[in-house]
CSV table of C-alpha atoms in Angstrom, one decimal:
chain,number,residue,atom,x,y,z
S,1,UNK,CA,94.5,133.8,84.4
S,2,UNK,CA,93.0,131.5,86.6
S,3,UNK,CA,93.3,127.9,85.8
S,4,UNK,CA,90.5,126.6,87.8
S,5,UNK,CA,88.0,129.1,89.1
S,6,UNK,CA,84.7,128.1,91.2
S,7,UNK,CA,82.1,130.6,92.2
S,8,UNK,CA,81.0,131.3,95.4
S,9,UNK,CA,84.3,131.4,97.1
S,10,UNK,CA,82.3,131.6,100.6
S,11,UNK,CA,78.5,130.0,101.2
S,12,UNK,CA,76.7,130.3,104.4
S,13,UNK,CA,72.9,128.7,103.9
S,14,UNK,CA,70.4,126.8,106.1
S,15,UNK,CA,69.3,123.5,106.3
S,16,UNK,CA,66.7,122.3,103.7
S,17,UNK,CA,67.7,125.2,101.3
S,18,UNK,CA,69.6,124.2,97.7
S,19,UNK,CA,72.1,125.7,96.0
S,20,UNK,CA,74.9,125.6,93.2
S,21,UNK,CA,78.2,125.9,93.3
S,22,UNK,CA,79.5,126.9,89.1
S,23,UNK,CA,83.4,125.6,88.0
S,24,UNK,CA,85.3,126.3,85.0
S,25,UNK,CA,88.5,125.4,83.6
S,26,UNK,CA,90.5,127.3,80.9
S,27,UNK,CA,93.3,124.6,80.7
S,28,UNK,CA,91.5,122.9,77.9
S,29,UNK,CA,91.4,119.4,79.5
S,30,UNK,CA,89.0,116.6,78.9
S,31,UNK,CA,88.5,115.6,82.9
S,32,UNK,CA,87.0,117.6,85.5
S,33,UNK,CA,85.9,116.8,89.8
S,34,UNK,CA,84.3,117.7,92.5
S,35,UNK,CA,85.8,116.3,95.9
S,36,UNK,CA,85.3,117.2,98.8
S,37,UNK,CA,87.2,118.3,102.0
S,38,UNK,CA,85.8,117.7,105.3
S,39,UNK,CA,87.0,119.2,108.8
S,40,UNK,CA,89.5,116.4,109.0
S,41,UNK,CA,90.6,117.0,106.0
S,42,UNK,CA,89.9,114.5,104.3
S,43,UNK,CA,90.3,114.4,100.4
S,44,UNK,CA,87.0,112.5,98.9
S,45,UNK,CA,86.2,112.3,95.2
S,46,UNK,CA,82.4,113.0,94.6
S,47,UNK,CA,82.3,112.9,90.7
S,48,UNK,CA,84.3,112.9,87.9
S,49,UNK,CA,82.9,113.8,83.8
S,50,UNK,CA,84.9,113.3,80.9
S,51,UNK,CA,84.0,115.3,77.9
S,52,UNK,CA,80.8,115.9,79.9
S,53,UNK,CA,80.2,112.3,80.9
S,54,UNK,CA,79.5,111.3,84.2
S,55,UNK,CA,82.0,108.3,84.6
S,56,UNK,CA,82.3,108.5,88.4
S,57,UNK,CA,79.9,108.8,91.0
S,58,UNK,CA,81.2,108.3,94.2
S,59,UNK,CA,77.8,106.6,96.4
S,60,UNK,CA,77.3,110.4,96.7
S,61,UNK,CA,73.5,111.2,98.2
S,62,UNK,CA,71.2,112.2,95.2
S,63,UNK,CA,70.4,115.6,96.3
S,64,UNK,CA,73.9,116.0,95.0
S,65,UNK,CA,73.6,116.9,91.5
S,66,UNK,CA,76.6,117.7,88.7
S,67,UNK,CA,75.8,119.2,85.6
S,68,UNK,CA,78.7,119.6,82.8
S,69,UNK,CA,77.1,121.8,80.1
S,70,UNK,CA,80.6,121.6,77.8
S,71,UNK,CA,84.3,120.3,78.9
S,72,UNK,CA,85.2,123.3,80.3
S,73,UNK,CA,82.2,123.5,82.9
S,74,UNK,CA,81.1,121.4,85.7
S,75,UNK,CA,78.3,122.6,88.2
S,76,UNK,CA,77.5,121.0,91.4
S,77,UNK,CA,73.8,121.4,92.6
S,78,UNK,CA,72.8,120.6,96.5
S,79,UNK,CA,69.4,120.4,96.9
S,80,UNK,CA,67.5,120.3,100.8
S,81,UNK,CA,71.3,121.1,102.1
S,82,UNK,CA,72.0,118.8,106.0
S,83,UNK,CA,74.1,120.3,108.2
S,84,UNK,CA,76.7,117.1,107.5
S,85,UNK,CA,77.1,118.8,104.1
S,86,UNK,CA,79.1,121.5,105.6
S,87,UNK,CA,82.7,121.1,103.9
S,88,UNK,CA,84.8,122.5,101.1
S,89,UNK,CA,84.2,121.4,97.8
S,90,UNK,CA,87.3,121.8,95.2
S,91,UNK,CA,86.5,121.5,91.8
S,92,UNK,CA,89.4,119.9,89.8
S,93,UNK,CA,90.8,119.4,86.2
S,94,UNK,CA,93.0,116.9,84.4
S,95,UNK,CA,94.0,115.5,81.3
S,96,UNK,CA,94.2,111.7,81.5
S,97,UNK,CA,97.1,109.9,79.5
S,98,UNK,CA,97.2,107.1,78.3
S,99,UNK,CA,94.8,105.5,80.8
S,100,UNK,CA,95.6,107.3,84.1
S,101,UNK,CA,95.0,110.3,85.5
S,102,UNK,CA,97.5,113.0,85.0
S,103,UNK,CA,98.1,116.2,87.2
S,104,UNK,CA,95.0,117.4,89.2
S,105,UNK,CA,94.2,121.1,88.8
S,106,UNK,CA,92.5,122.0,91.8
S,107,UNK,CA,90.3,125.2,91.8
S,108,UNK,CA,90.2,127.7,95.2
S,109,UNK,CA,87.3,125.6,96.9
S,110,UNK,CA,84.3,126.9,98.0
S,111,UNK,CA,83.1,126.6,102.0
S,112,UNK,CA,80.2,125.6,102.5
S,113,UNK,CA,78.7,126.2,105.9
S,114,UNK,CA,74.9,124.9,106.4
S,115,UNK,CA,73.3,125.8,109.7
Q,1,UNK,CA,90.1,98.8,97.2
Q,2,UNK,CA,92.8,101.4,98.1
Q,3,UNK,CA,93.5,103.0,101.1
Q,4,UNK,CA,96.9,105.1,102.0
Q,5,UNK,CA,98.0,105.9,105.6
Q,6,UNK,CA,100.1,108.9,106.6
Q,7,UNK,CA,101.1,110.4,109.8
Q,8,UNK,CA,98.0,113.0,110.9
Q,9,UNK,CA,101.3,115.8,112.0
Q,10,UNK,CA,104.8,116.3,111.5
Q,11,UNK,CA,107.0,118.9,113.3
Q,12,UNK,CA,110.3,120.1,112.8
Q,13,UNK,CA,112.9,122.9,112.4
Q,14,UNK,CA,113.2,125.4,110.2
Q,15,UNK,CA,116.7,124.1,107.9
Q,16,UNK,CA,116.1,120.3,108.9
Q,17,UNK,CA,115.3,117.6,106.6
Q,18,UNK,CA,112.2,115.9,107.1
Q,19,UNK,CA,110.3,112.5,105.4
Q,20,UNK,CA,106.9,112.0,105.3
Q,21,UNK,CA,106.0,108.6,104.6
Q,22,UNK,CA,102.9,106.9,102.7
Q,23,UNK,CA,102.1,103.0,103.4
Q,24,UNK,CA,99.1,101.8,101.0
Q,25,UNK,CA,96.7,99.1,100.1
Q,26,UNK,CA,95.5,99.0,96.9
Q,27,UNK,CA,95.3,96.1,94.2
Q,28,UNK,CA,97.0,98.2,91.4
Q,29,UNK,CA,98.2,101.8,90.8
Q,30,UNK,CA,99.9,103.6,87.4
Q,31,UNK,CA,101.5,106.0,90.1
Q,32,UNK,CA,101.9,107.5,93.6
Q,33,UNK,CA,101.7,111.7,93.5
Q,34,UNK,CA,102.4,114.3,96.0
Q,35,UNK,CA,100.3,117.9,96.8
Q,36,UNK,CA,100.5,120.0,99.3
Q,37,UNK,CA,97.9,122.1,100.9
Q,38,UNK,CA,98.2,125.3,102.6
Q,39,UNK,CA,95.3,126.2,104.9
Q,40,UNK,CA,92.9,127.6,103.3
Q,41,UNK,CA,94.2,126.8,100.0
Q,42,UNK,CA,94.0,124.6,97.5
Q,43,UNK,CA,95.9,121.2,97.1
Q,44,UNK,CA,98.8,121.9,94.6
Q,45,UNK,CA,100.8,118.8,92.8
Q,46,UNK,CA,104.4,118.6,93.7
Q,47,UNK,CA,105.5,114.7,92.6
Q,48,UNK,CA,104.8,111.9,91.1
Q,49,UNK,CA,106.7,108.6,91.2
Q,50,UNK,CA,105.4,106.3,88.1
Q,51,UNK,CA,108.2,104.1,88.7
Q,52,UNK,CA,110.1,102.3,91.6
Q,53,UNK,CA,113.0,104.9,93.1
Q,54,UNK,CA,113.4,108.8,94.1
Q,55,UNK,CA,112.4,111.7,91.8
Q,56,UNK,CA,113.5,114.8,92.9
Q,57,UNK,CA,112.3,118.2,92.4
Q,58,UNK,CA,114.1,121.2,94.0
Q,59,UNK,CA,114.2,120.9,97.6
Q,60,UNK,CA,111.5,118.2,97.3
Q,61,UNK,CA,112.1,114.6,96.3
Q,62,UNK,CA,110.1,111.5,96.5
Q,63,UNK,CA,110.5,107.7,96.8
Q,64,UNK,CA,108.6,104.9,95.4
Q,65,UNK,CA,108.5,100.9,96.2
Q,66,UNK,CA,105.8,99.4,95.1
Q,67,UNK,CA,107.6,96.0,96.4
Q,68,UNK,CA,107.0,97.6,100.1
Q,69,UNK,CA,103.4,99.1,99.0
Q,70,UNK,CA,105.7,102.3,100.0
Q,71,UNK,CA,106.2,105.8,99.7
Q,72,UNK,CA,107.8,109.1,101.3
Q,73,UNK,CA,108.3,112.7,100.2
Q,74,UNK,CA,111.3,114.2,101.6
Q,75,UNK,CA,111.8,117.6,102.3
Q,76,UNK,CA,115.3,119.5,102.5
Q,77,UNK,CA,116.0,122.0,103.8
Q,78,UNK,CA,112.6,123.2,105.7
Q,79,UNK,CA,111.8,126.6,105.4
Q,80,UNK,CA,108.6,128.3,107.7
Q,81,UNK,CA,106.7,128.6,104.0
Q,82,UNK,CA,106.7,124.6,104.3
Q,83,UNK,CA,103.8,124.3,106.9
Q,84,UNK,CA,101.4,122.5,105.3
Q,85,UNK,CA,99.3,119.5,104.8
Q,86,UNK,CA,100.8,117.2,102.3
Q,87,UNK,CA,98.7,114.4,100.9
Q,88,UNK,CA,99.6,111.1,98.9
Q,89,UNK,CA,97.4,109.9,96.1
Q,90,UNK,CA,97.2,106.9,93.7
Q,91,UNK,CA,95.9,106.5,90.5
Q,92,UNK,CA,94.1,103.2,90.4
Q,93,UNK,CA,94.4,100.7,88.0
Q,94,UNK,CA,91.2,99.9,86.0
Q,95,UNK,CA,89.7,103.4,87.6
Q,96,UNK,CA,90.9,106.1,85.6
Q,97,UNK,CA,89.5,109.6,85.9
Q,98,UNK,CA,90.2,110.1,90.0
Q,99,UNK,CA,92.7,110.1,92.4
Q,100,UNK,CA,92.5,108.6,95.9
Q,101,UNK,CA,94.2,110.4,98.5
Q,102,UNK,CA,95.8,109.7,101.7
Q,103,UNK,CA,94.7,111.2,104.4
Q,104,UNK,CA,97.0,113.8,104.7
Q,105,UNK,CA,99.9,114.6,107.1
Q,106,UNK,CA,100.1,118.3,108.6
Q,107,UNK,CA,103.4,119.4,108.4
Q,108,UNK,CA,104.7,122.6,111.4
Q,109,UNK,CA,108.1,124.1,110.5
Q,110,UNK,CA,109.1,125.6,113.8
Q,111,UNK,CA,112.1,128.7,113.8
């Protein structure tokens, strides 16, 4: 079973169009990201929700909006895409103890290219 | 604020011991962690050092000092499955729910 899975795998879409990207976790944890990966690699946290609230929002652009309907989900919509938008996006999982953040679950990531 | 430097690339033989190192900045951390990243892939956790010293795991061990604002991950023993991009990350005091992470060192095992 997959720990962290995120739908589409692959996203090809032009500028000024939105879309979603879905995540769930089955690991039962309380924490869940989005980051995101650019060409240089570059690890950046976006958001973070605990027990579906927001508790970090990284100065990430509004058209960039997460939705956590219960624990185990947490959606990331892109509306009027730009072509610097083009990265992967992981969506993560954790469970924090006692004050820190534990293990990071990453899922598969899902590459977005806008053109 | 916290920021961690690594090396951008690595390279070395196939059975060698390597050590990728992690200097940071950062005004408090509970811990420093270790993933690698194969391309393509996703980031997967391999250590984490909540204390000053060396944890090992397997062929990989890692090295704490928070005294130097320091940190490596060694690897023994390189096998070709070991190119990869390996990232250090902190926890951040007083910021829970995220890790930061360094930005990354690409790792080529050559035969």
């Amino acid at each position: 079973d997959t720990a962290v899975s995120q739908t589409p795998k692959y996203l090809v879409t032009q500028m000024g169009n939105d879309k979603s990207i879905k995540c769930e976790q089955n690991l039962g944890h309380d924490t869940m990201y989005w980051y995101k990966q650019d060409s240089k690699k570059f690890l950046k946290i976006m958001f973070s929700y605990n027990n579906k609230e927001l508790i970090i929002n990284e100065t990430v652009p509004n058209r960039f909006s997460p939705k956590s309907p219960d624990k185990a989900h947490l959606n990331l919509h892109i509306n009027s895409l730009e072509l610097g938008d083009s990265a992967v996006y992981f969506c993560a999982s954790s469970q924090e103890r006692q004050g820190r953040t534990a293990t990071i679950y990453f899922g598969e990531g899902s590459w977005l290219t806008v053109v | 604020g916290q920021s961690l430097e690594q090396p951008s690339e690595v390279t070395a033989v196939e059975g060698a011991i390597v050590q990728i190192n992690c200097t940071y900045q950062t005004s408090g951390f509970y811990g420093l962690s270790w993933y690698q990243q194969h391309d393509g892939g996703a980031p997967t956790f391999l250590s984490y050092n909540a204390l000053d010293g060396l944890e090992e795991t397997g062929r990989f061990s890692s090295f704490l000092s928070r005294s130097d604002s320091y940190g490596y991950l060694l690897l023994q023993e390189l096998q070709m499955k070991d190119s990869a991009s390996y990232f250090c990350a902190v926890s951040p005091q007083g910021s829970s729910y995220k890790l930061i992470f360094g930005s990354g060192t690409r790792l080529l095992v050559r035969p």
